[in-house]
Short mmCIF file of C-alpha atoms and ligand atoms in Angstrom, two decimals:
data_model
loop_
_atom_site.label_atom_id
_atom_site.label_comp_id
_atom_site.label_asym_id
_atom_site.label_seq_id
_atom_site.Cartn_x
_atom_site.Cartn_y
_atom_site.Cartn_z
CA UNK A 1415 0.00 0.00 0.00
CA UNK A 1416 1.42 3.39 -0.85
CA UNK A 1417 2.12 5.57 2.17
CA UNK A 1418 -0.33 8.36 1.43
CA UNK A 1419 -3.18 5.94 0.85
CA UNK A 1420 -2.34 4.39 4.22
CA UNK A 1421 -2.85 7.77 5.87
CA UNK A 1422 -6.14 8.32 4.13
CA UNK A 1423 -7.40 4.88 5.07
CA UNK A 1424 -6.44 5.32 8.73
CA UNK A 1425 -8.01 8.78 8.77
CA UNK A 1426 -11.23 7.40 7.31
CA UNK A 1427 -11.29 4.62 9.91
CA UNK A 1428 -10.90 7.19 12.69
CA UNK A 1429 -13.69 9.31 11.23
CA UNK A 1430 -15.94 6.27 10.98
CA UNK A 1431 -15.33 5.61 14.68
CA UNK A 1432 -15.92 9.26 15.62
CA UNK A 1433 -19.15 9.40 13.58
CA UNK A 1434 -20.62 6.93 16.07
CA UNK A 1435 -19.86 9.33 18.93
CA UNK A 1436 -22.77 11.60 18.04
CA UNK A 1437 -25.07 9.04 19.62
CA UNK A 1438 -23.22 9.04 22.97
CA UNK A 1439 -23.80 11.17 26.07
CA UNK A 1440 -21.25 11.22 28.87
CA UNK A 1441 -21.03 12.59 32.41
CA UNK A 1442 -17.61 13.67 33.73
CA UNK A 1443 -16.53 14.51 37.27
CA UNK A 1444 -14.60 15.84 39.28
CA UNK A 1445 -11.33 17.66 38.45
CA UNK A 1446 -10.84 20.81 36.45
CA UNK A 1447 -8.08 23.36 36.94
CA UNK A 1448 -5.89 25.87 35.20
CA UNK A 1449 -2.48 24.63 34.10
CA UNK A 1450 0.34 27.22 34.24
CA UNK A 1451 2.99 25.72 32.00
CA UNK A 1452 6.70 26.38 31.84
CA UNK A 1453 8.64 24.82 28.96
CA UNK A 1454 12.31 23.99 29.55
CA UNK A 1455 13.94 24.10 26.12
CA UNK A 1456 17.54 23.89 27.34
CA UNK A 1457 19.53 23.18 30.49
CA UNK A 1458 20.28 26.82 31.33
CA UNK A 1459 17.13 27.53 33.35
CA UNK A 1460 17.36 24.22 35.20
CA UNK A 1461 20.98 25.02 36.06
CA UNK A 1462 19.91 28.43 37.37
CA UNK A 1463 17.32 26.76 39.62
CA UNK A 1464 19.95 24.33 40.92
CA UNK A 1465 22.38 27.21 41.56
CA UNK A 1466 19.89 28.83 43.97
CA UNK A 1467 20.50 25.96 46.42
CA UNK A 1468 23.24 23.80 47.87
CA UNK A 1469 23.89 20.92 45.46
CA UNK A 1470 24.56 18.45 48.27
CA UNK A 1471 21.17 19.31 49.78
CA UNK A 1472 19.46 18.66 46.42
CA UNK A 1473 21.29 15.33 45.97
CA UNK A 1474 20.24 14.19 49.48
CA UNK A 1475 16.68 15.30 48.81
CA UNK A 1476 16.53 13.27 45.58
CA UNK A 1477 17.48 10.22 47.69
CA UNK A 1478 14.75 11.05 50.22
CA UNK A 1479 12.16 11.25 47.39
CA UNK A 1480 9.71 13.68 49.07
CA UNK A 1481 6.06 12.91 48.36
CA UNK A 1482 4.87 16.44 49.19
CA UNK A 1483 6.41 19.80 48.37
CA UNK A 1484 6.87 22.02 51.40
CA UNK A 1485 10.04 23.81 50.27
CA UNK A 1486 11.56 24.75 46.86
CA UNK A 1487 14.44 22.30 47.34
CA UNK A 1488 11.95 19.42 47.44
CA UNK A 1489 10.51 20.68 44.16
CA UNK A 1490 13.92 20.84 42.51
CA UNK A 1491 14.78 17.34 43.76
CA UNK A 1492 11.60 15.79 42.34
CA UNK A 1493 11.89 17.80 39.11
CA UNK A 1494 15.42 16.48 38.55
CA UNK A 1495 14.27 12.96 39.46
CA UNK A 1496 11.58 13.17 36.77
CA UNK A 1497 13.92 14.72 34.18
CA UNK A 1498 16.66 12.16 34.75
CA UNK A 1499 14.20 9.30 34.11
CA UNK A 1500 12.16 11.12 31.44
CA UNK A 1501 9.06 9.94 33.33
CA UNK A 1502 5.94 11.97 34.10
CA UNK A 1503 5.29 12.75 37.74
CA UNK A 1504 2.84 14.75 39.87
CA UNK A 1505 3.49 15.84 43.45
CA UNK A 1506 1.11 17.85 45.66
CA UNK A 1507 2.25 21.12 47.21
CA UNK A 1508 1.49 22.06 50.81
CA UNK A 1509 0.63 25.66 50.11
CA UNK A 1510 1.80 28.58 52.21
CA UNK A 1511 2.42 32.19 51.32
CA UNK A 1512 6.20 32.09 50.96
CA UNK A 1513 6.17 28.90 48.90
CA UNK A 1514 3.43 30.30 46.66
CA UNK A 1515 5.41 33.51 46.23
CA UNK A 1516 8.47 31.50 45.24
CA UNK A 1517 6.53 29.57 42.60
CA UNK A 1518 4.81 32.73 41.37
CA UNK A 1519 8.27 34.24 40.88
CA UNK A 1520 9.04 31.71 38.13
CA UNK A 1521 8.11 32.73 34.61
CA UNK A 1522 5.39 30.63 32.96
CA UNK A 1523 4.92 30.44 29.19
CA UNK A 1524 1.23 29.65 28.96
CA UNK A 1525 -2.01 29.10 30.88
CA UNK A 1526 -4.57 26.63 29.67
CA UNK A 1527 -7.32 24.16 30.56
CA UNK A 1528 -6.12 21.46 32.91
CA UNK A 1529 -7.40 18.60 35.05
CA UNK A 1530 -8.62 15.36 33.56
CA UNK A 1531 -12.26 16.49 33.32
CA UNK A 1532 -11.21 19.79 31.75
CA UNK A 1533 -8.97 18.19 29.14
CA UNK A 1534 -11.30 15.30 28.32
CA UNK A 1535 -14.52 17.32 28.17
CA UNK A 1536 -13.08 19.82 25.67
CA UNK A 1537 -11.79 16.94 23.54
CA UNK A 1538 -15.07 15.01 23.59
CA UNK A 1539 -17.07 18.12 22.79
CA UNK A 1540 -14.91 18.65 19.69
CA UNK A 1541 -15.34 14.98 18.75
CA UNK A 1542 -19.07 15.77 18.50
CA UNK A 1543 -20.51 13.65 21.26
CA UNK A 1544 -24.23 14.14 21.63
CA UNK A 1545 -23.80 15.60 25.10
CA UNK A 1546 -20.87 16.10 27.44
CA UNK A 1547 -21.95 16.98 30.98
CA UNK A 1548 -18.81 18.14 32.77
CA UNK A 1549 -19.08 18.68 36.52
CA UNK A 1550 -16.56 20.29 38.82
CA UNK A 1551 -17.28 21.45 42.39
CA UNK A 1552 -15.59 24.81 41.72
CA UNK A 1553 -16.29 26.91 38.66
CA UNK A 1554 -14.81 30.39 38.65
CA UNK A 1555 -15.14 32.75 35.68
CA UNK A 1556 -11.56 32.19 34.52
CA UNK A 1557 -12.08 28.44 34.67
CA UNK A 1558 -15.44 28.59 32.86
CA UNK A 1559 -13.84 30.57 30.02
CA UNK A 1560 -11.50 27.67 29.34
CA UNK A 1561 -14.29 25.31 28.32
CA UNK A 1562 -14.87 25.28 24.58
CA UNK A 1563 -18.06 27.15 23.80
CA UNK A 1564 -20.14 24.50 22.06
CA UNK A 1565 -23.76 23.43 22.39
CA UNK A 1566 -22.90 19.86 23.44
CA UNK A 1567 -20.69 20.83 26.43
CA UNK A 1568 -22.74 21.59 29.53
CA UNK A 1569 -22.59 22.11 33.29
CA UNK A 1570 -25.31 20.59 35.52
CA UNK A 1571 -27.19 23.00 37.79
CA UNK A 1572 -30.28 22.83 39.96
CA UNK A 1573 -32.62 25.77 39.41
CA UNK A 1574 -35.97 25.94 41.24
CA UNK A 1575 -35.58 22.30 42.13
CA UNK A 1576 -35.07 21.21 38.52
CA UNK A 1577 -32.02 19.80 36.78
CA UNK A 1578 -30.82 22.34 34.21
CA UNK A 1579 -27.89 21.90 31.81
CA UNK A 1580 -26.19 25.13 30.78
CA UNK A 1581 -22.92 26.12 29.17
CA UNK A 1582 -20.09 26.60 31.66
CA UNK A 1583 -19.71 30.22 30.71
CA UNK A 1584 -23.34 30.79 31.79
CA UNK A 1585 -22.89 28.84 35.04
CA UNK A 1586 -19.80 30.16 36.84
CA UNK A 1587 -19.85 31.53 40.40
CA UNK A 1588 -17.96 34.75 41.06
CA UNK A 1589 -16.66 33.66 44.46
CA UNK A 1590 -15.47 30.17 43.57
CA UNK A 1591 -11.75 29.60 44.13
CA UNK A 1592 -9.42 28.80 41.25
CA UNK A 1593 -7.05 25.86 41.29
CA UNK A 1594 -3.78 26.34 39.40
CA UNK A 1595 -1.36 23.49 38.78
CA UNK A 1596 2.19 24.38 37.78
CA UNK A 1597 3.55 22.22 35.02
CA UNK A 1598 7.18 21.94 34.00
CA UNK A 1599 7.57 20.44 30.55
CA UNK A 1600 10.94 19.46 29.16
CA UNK A 1601 12.14 18.22 25.82
CA UNK A 1602 14.46 15.32 25.06
CA UNK A 1603 18.19 15.96 25.30
CA UNK A 1604 18.26 18.81 27.85
CA UNK A 1605 21.65 18.86 29.59
CA UNK A 1606 22.63 20.14 33.04
CA UNK A 1607 24.99 19.25 35.86
CA UNK A 1608 24.29 18.24 39.42
CA UNK A 1609 27.43 17.67 41.51
CA UNK A 1610 29.66 15.40 39.43
CA UNK A 1611 26.76 14.10 37.40
CA UNK A 1612 25.85 15.28 33.92
CA UNK A 1613 22.13 14.75 33.37
CA UNK A 1614 20.58 14.47 29.89
CA UNK A 1615 16.82 14.03 29.62
CA UNK A 1616 16.17 10.73 27.79
CA UNK A 1617 12.79 11.88 26.46
CA UNK A 1618 10.28 14.71 26.55
CA UNK A 1619 7.95 14.65 29.53
CA UNK A 1620 6.68 16.82 32.40
CA UNK A 1621 6.63 17.32 36.13
CA UNK A 1622 3.48 18.65 37.81
CA UNK A 1623 3.26 20.57 41.07
CA UNK A 1624 -0.36 19.95 42.01
CA UNK A 1625 -2.29 22.49 44.04
CA UNK A 1626 -4.76 21.24 46.67
CA UNK A 1627 -6.70 24.28 47.97
CA UNK A 1628 -8.56 23.56 51.22
CA UNK A 1629 -11.70 25.21 49.85
CA UNK A 1630 -11.83 22.69 47.01
CA UNK A 1631 -13.86 19.76 48.29
CA UNK A 1632 -14.19 16.61 46.27
CA UNK A 1633 -17.96 16.26 46.16
CA UNK A 1634 -21.18 16.79 44.31
CA UNK A 1635 -23.16 19.35 46.28
CA UNK A 1636 -26.34 18.05 47.95
CA UNK A 1637 -28.94 19.61 45.63
CA UNK A 1638 -27.24 18.25 42.51
CA UNK A 1639 -26.51 14.93 44.16
CA UNK A 1640 -30.26 14.32 44.39
CA UNK A 1641 -30.41 14.70 40.61
CA UNK A 1642 -27.72 12.11 39.83
CA UNK A 1643 -30.29 9.36 39.08
CA UNK A 1644 -31.89 11.78 36.60
CA UNK A 1645 -28.50 12.49 34.99
CA UNK A 1646 -27.95 8.72 34.86
CA UNK A 1647 -31.08 8.35 32.73
CA UNK A 1648 -29.78 10.67 30.00
CA UNK A 1649 -26.23 9.35 29.65
CA UNK A 1650 -24.61 6.24 28.21
CA UNK A 1651 -21.43 6.44 30.25
CA UNK A 1652 -19.37 8.37 32.76
CA UNK A 1653 -15.69 9.11 33.20
CA UNK A 1654 -14.61 9.65 36.80
CA UNK A 1655 -11.25 11.10 37.75
CA UNK A 1656 -9.47 13.37 40.18
CA UNK A 1657 -9.53 11.18 43.31
CA UNK A 1658 -5.81 11.91 43.65
CA UNK A 1659 -6.87 15.41 44.75
CA UNK A 1660 -8.56 14.20 47.96
CA UNK A 1661 -6.60 15.25 51.03
CA UNK A 1662 -6.24 13.12 54.15
CA UNK A 1663 -7.56 15.89 56.42
CA UNK A 1664 -9.21 19.27 55.95
CA UNK A 1665 -9.29 22.38 58.12
CA UNK A 1666 -12.82 21.60 59.37
CA UNK A 1667 -11.85 18.10 60.53
CA UNK A 1668 -13.38 16.25 57.57
CA UNK A 1669 -11.22 13.39 56.30
CA UNK A 1670 -10.63 11.49 53.08
CA UNK A 1671 -12.89 8.74 54.48
CA UNK A 1672 -15.83 11.19 54.40
CA UNK A 1673 -15.19 12.15 50.76
CA UNK A 1674 -14.67 8.56 49.61
CA UNK A 1675 -18.00 7.59 51.14
CA UNK A 1676 -19.64 10.44 49.20
CA UNK A 1677 -17.85 9.45 45.99
CA UNK A 1678 -19.07 5.86 46.33
CA UNK A 1679 -22.63 7.13 46.81
CA UNK A 1680 -22.32 9.27 43.67
CA UNK A 1681 -21.61 6.23 41.50
CA UNK A 1682 -24.50 4.27 43.00
CA UNK A 1683 -26.88 7.19 42.43
CA UNK A 1684 -25.77 7.60 38.81
CA UNK A 1685 -26.54 3.94 38.21
CA UNK A 1686 -29.77 3.90 40.24
CA UNK A 1687 -32.18 4.30 37.31
CA UNK A 1688 -29.89 3.09 34.52
CA UNK A 1689 -27.96 -0.07 35.21
CA UNK A 1690 -26.51 -0.06 31.69
CA UNK A 1691 -24.25 2.95 32.17
CA UNK A 1692 -20.60 2.13 31.63
CA UNK A 1693 -18.31 3.83 34.11
CA UNK A 1694 -14.63 4.47 33.46
CA UNK A 1695 -12.17 5.30 36.20
CA UNK A 1696 -9.14 7.26 35.04
CA UNK A 1697 -6.15 6.99 37.32
CA UNK A 1698 -3.46 9.61 37.62
CA UNK A 1699 -0.19 9.71 39.43
CA UNK A 1700 -0.93 9.26 43.15
CA UNK A 1701 1.86 9.80 45.67
CA UNK A 1702 0.04 8.64 48.81
CA UNK A 1703 -0.15 4.87 49.24
CA UNK A 1704 -3.10 5.12 51.61
CA UNK A 1705 -5.03 7.20 49.06
CA UNK A 1706 -4.25 4.67 46.36
CA UNK A 1707 -5.53 1.89 48.60
CA UNK A 1708 -8.76 3.78 49.28
CA UNK A 1709 -9.36 4.19 45.55
CA UNK A 1710 -8.72 0.47 45.05
CA UNK A 1711 -11.06 -0.49 47.91
CA UNK A 1712 -13.86 2.03 47.47
CA UNK A 1713 -14.01 3.19 43.85
CA UNK A 1714 -12.54 0.38 41.75
CA UNK A 1715 -15.23 -2.16 42.84
CA UNK A 1716 -17.91 0.14 41.38
CA UNK A 1717 -16.64 0.79 37.85
CA UNK A 1718 -16.61 -1.13 34.55
CA UNK A 1719 -13.47 0.14 32.88
CA UNK A 1720 -10.11 1.33 34.09
CA UNK A 1721 -7.47 3.44 32.32
CA UNK A 1722 -3.96 4.32 33.50
CA UNK A 1723 -0.28 4.40 32.63
CA UNK A 1724 2.39 1.82 33.42
CA UNK A 1725 3.48 3.48 36.67
CA UNK A 1726 -0.06 3.42 38.02
CA UNK A 1727 -0.79 -0.20 37.12
CA UNK A 1728 2.49 -1.06 38.85
CA UNK A 1729 1.40 0.89 41.92
CA UNK A 1730 -2.02 -0.77 41.90
CA UNK A 1731 -0.69 -4.32 41.85
CA UNK A 1732 1.82 -3.28 44.51
CA UNK A 1733 -0.93 -2.46 47.00
CA UNK A 1734 -2.53 -5.80 46.05
CA UNK A 1735 0.62 -7.55 47.27
CA UNK A 1736 2.44 -8.22 43.98
CA UNK A 1737 5.68 -6.46 44.86
CA UNK A 1738 7.97 -8.21 42.37
CA UNK A 1739 5.63 -7.72 39.41
CA UNK A 1740 5.19 -4.07 40.38
CA UNK A 1741 8.94 -3.50 40.53
CA UNK A 1742 9.45 -5.20 37.17
CA UNK A 1743 6.84 -2.97 35.51
CA UNK A 1744 8.36 0.19 37.00
CA UNK A 1745 11.81 -0.83 35.77
CA UNK A 1746 11.03 -2.19 32.30
CA UNK A 1747 7.34 -1.57 31.35
CA UNK A 1748 7.47 -4.98 29.59
CA UNK A 1749 4.19 -5.77 27.93
CA UNK A 1750 4.18 -9.33 29.32
CA UNK A 1751 4.20 -7.89 32.86
CA UNK A 1752 1.56 -5.25 32.14
CA UNK A 1753 -0.71 -7.94 30.68
CA UNK A 1754 -0.17 -10.12 33.75
CA UNK A 1755 -1.05 -7.16 36.00
CA UNK A 1756 -4.20 -6.49 33.94
CA UNK A 1757 -5.24 -10.13 34.37
CA UNK A 1758 -4.74 -9.87 38.14
CA UNK A 1759 -7.06 -6.86 38.18
CA UNK A 1760 -9.75 -8.64 36.13
CA UNK A 1761 -9.49 -11.67 38.44
CA UNK A 1762 -9.73 -9.59 41.58
CA UNK A 1763 -12.56 -7.29 40.48
CA UNK A 1764 -15.55 -9.09 38.89
CA UNK A 1765 -17.15 -5.73 38.10
CA UNK A 1766 -14.28 -4.75 35.78
CA UNK A 1767 -14.73 -5.64 32.11
CA UNK A 1768 -11.82 -3.79 30.54
CA UNK A 1769 -8.40 -2.71 31.76
CA UNK A 1770 -6.50 -0.31 29.49
CA UNK A 1771 -2.88 0.68 30.08
CA UNK A 1772 -0.86 3.15 28.03
CA UNK A 1773 2.91 3.28 28.08
CA UNK A 1774 5.38 5.24 25.99
CA UNK A 1775 5.54 2.49 23.35
CA UNK A 1776 2.13 0.83 23.35
CA UNK A 1777 -1.48 1.01 24.42
CA UNK A 1778 -3.09 -2.25 25.42
CA UNK A 1779 -6.31 -3.52 26.86
CA UNK A 1780 -7.35 -6.79 28.38
CA UNK A 1781 -10.92 -8.05 28.66
CA UNK A 1782 -12.60 -11.41 29.15
CA UNK A 1783 -13.24 -13.75 26.25
CA UNK A 1784 -17.02 -13.16 26.45
CA UNK A 1785 -16.69 -9.41 25.81
CA UNK A 1786 -19.18 -8.52 23.03
CA UNK A 1787 -16.54 -6.66 20.98
CA UNK A 1788 -14.25 -8.71 18.75
CA UNK A 1789 -10.47 -8.25 18.42
CA UNK A 1790 -10.79 -6.02 15.38
CA UNK A 1791 -13.28 -3.70 17.06
CA UNK A 1792 -11.19 -3.44 20.21
CA UNK A 1793 -8.16 -2.64 18.07
CA UNK A 1794 -10.06 0.16 16.32
CA UNK A 1795 -10.71 1.85 19.67
CA UNK A 1796 -7.01 1.73 20.57
CA UNK A 1797 -5.89 2.87 17.13
CA UNK A 1798 -8.16 5.89 17.40
CA UNK A 1799 -6.65 6.57 20.84
CA UNK A 1800 -3.08 6.56 19.44
CA UNK A 1801 -4.06 8.90 16.63
CA UNK A 1802 -5.69 11.31 19.09
CA UNK A 1803 -2.48 11.26 21.16
CA UNK A 1804 -0.17 11.77 18.18
CA UNK A 1805 -2.36 14.63 16.94
CA UNK A 1806 -2.32 16.33 20.32
CA UNK A 1807 1.44 15.76 20.76
CA UNK A 1808 2.10 17.23 17.30
CA UNK A 1809 -0.24 20.24 17.48
CA UNK A 1810 -0.41 20.85 21.24
CA UNK A 1811 -4.20 20.67 21.13
CA UNK A 1812 -7.00 19.22 19.03
CA UNK A 1813 -9.29 22.03 17.90
CA UNK A 1814 -11.24 20.25 15.15
CA UNK A 1815 -11.70 16.71 13.89
CA UNK A 1816 -9.74 17.42 10.69
CA UNK A 1817 -6.64 17.98 12.89
CA UNK A 1818 -6.41 14.18 12.99
CA UNK A 1819 -4.96 14.35 9.46
CA UNK A 1820 -1.70 15.34 11.21
CA UNK A 1821 -1.85 12.49 13.71
CA UNK A 1822 -2.38 9.73 11.14
CA UNK A 1823 0.88 10.73 9.43
CA UNK A 1824 2.90 9.70 12.50
CA UNK A 1825 3.86 6.02 12.09
CA UNK A 1826 3.79 3.37 14.82
CA UNK A 1827 7.05 3.51 16.78
CA UNK A 1828 10.03 1.33 15.89
CA UNK A 1829 9.22 -1.36 18.47
CA UNK A 1830 5.81 -2.01 16.88
CA UNK A 1831 6.72 -5.25 15.10
CA UNK A 1832 8.40 -6.86 18.09
CA UNK A 1833 5.55 -5.80 20.39
CA UNK A 1834 3.06 -7.34 17.96
CA UNK A 1835 4.91 -10.64 17.89
CA UNK A 1836 5.13 -10.79 21.71
CA UNK A 1837 1.36 -10.23 21.93
CA UNK A 1838 0.61 -12.84 19.24
CA UNK A 1839 2.68 -15.37 21.20
CA UNK A 1840 0.96 -14.53 24.47
CA UNK A 1841 -2.45 -15.04 22.86
CA UNK A 1842 -1.50 -18.72 22.37
CA UNK A 1843 -0.43 -19.05 25.97
CA UNK A 1844 -2.74 -21.30 28.08
CA UNK A 1845 -2.88 -18.64 30.76
CA UNK A 1846 -4.70 -16.23 28.45
CA UNK A 1847 -7.22 -18.53 26.80
CA UNK A 1848 -10.06 -16.88 28.73
CA UNK A 1849 -9.05 -13.34 27.67
CA UNK A 1850 -8.83 -11.03 24.71
CA UNK A 1851 -5.54 -9.14 24.49
CA UNK A 1852 -5.41 -6.09 22.24
CA UNK A 1853 -2.37 -3.88 21.64
CA UNK A 1854 -1.52 -0.99 19.36
CA UNK A 1855 1.98 0.57 19.26
CA UNK A 1856 2.07 4.29 20.04
CA UNK A 1857 2.64 6.86 17.30
CA UNK A 1858 5.44 8.83 18.90
CA UNK A 1859 5.96 12.44 17.87
CA UNK A 1860 9.66 13.32 18.01
CA UNK A 1861 9.36 16.82 19.44
CA UNK A 1862 5.90 17.00 21.03
CA UNK A 1863 4.41 20.47 21.54
CA UNK A 1864 3.21 19.27 24.95
CA UNK A 1865 2.85 15.99 26.83
CA UNK A 1866 0.19 17.10 29.32
CA UNK A 1867 -3.11 15.30 28.91
CA UNK A 1868 -1.90 12.74 26.37
CA UNK A 1869 -2.80 9.87 28.69
CA UNK A 1870 -6.24 11.36 29.40
CA UNK A 1871 -6.78 11.81 25.67
CA UNK A 1872 -5.86 8.17 25.01
CA UNK A 1873 -8.15 6.84 27.73
CA UNK A 1874 -11.10 9.03 26.75
CA UNK A 1875 -10.80 8.11 23.05
CA UNK A 1876 -10.47 4.39 23.76
CA UNK A 1877 -13.33 4.36 26.28
CA UNK A 1878 -15.83 6.35 24.20
CA UNK A 1879 -14.83 4.21 21.20
CA UNK A 1880 -15.60 1.13 23.27
CA UNK A 1881 -18.97 2.40 24.52
CA UNK A 1882 -20.08 3.55 21.07
CA UNK A 1883 -19.21 0.23 19.42
CA UNK A 1884 -21.02 -1.64 22.20
CA UNK A 1885 -24.08 0.57 21.73
CA UNK A 1886 -23.99 -0.02 17.97
CA UNK A 1887 -23.88 -3.74 18.54
CA UNK A 1888 -26.76 -3.69 21.03
CA UNK A 1889 -28.88 -1.56 18.67
CA UNK A 1890 -28.29 -4.05 15.85
CA UNK A 1891 -29.28 -6.95 18.09
CA UNK A 1892 -32.61 -5.40 19.10
P1 AMP B 2465 0.31 9.63 30.73
O1 AMP B 2465 1.60 9.17 31.33
O2 AMP B 2465 -0.90 9.02 31.39
O3 AMP B 2465 0.17 11.08 30.54
O4 AMP B 2465 0.31 9.04 29.23
C1 AMP B 2465 1.14 9.51 28.25
C2 AMP B 2465 0.96 8.63 27.01
O5 AMP B 2465 0.96 9.45 25.87
C3 AMP B 2465 2.10 7.65 26.83
O6 AMP B 2465 1.81 6.46 27.45
C4 AMP B 2465 2.19 7.51 25.29
O7 AMP B 2465 1.36 6.46 24.84
C5 AMP B 2465 1.65 8.85 24.80
N1 AMP B 2465 2.76 9.72 24.43
C6 AMP B 2465 3.72 10.23 25.23
N2 AMP B 2465 4.59 11.00 24.54
C7 AMP B 2465 4.17 11.00 23.26
C8 AMP B 2465 4.63 11.61 22.06
N3 AMP B 2465 5.73 12.35 22.04
N4 AMP B 2465 3.92 11.39 20.92
C9 AMP B 2465 2.80 10.63 20.93
N5 AMP B 2465 2.31 10.01 22.02
C10 AMP B 2465 2.98 10.20 23.19
#
């Protein structure tokens, strides 16, 4: 097949998939924020940051691996840790005035929509879903302005006791706080020195300093909560994310336990009048082990689909007692290990029907043999996901469906053939006779405009693809 025809064919397949989306309505909760982004294009600025502190102190701090940022040196240590590995990372900040002032003193290049709900809802609106209902407990004017202004993207409100869906820009509250995450993106090949060590970033990625304002509570307010069964009746699926933002304690004495109980209730209410809703849980980097365990114990047993990256699946199986497997995934991201971890999750959680993991070199999903979608259909959902990611990496953002013409031009990465043969072999393995394994190699953009939200984009595309193909199949069977 000639190359250009290959692009056209792939583009047409993506469009065919997206055309089905116009029949799908989705509810999203809970996390939206503003991302302030700083792009490191060379080592100079990193070196200047290092020079503000004692190098020995930074080196010791990297060893300590702080899981919260309370001082700039902890930030620099975790930033360097991320840059040295070329791995994405997110660490919460314990905000106080002087630390905030220090961070505000850095120069940022851009502000844009952030948070999984923010990123995914704008994307799905552009992909022409029938209706995208995107909820966040806080909605300030600045935040509301970052939602794309389209008829299918709406915020749920209760007015005179009735559920009303309005555009975000018509729904903001003047006094709501604003959450700003600071994101440090770096390209491949940035060089700087720390002590005797010369560090060169092995690939482009980013480090996130996540803000956790006390006033931001992870919940659906009481009046709207009562309307969740009604929302459930008008949607096909939901994407839930942001649990990593729950704090262990709040200033009024409330604890994470309280908010997890509420979050569990939310899912049950959504499903109350519509048992067919498919619910996807999107994981993000979570530093606290106890928080991770709570998500595994309280949220995971209530969802149908799960999406995450290799670090998170490693962390999940770690809290389930599979230390060696977890370590192996963290070190090597081998597809054999990720598939084994996915199988452990499907065995442990009967409610789960699909586990999707994305890594730098591949996107894979595992489901049981009796899943209604066949291998080819499952592959289509993952292929669309890779094209969405390559488009976003290339352009920085997806503003219209035709932008995908750029993404389809990026070929599968160079490990594609060997990954395919590993998966084909595993399919013949006795251990996997009760499962369907699907894998698509990633389409890696050499110098991505940005890496923020690529994972969310992959998961959202794959999940909505999955739900829309299932719906198609059910409609045909009626
Ligand atoms: P996450 O770690 O959840 O943000 O996911 C990032 C995913 O985006 C990776 O697993 C890759 O599949 C994909 N990705 C990362 N960098 C690039 C790039 N430069 N071009 C295309 N896709 C990328």
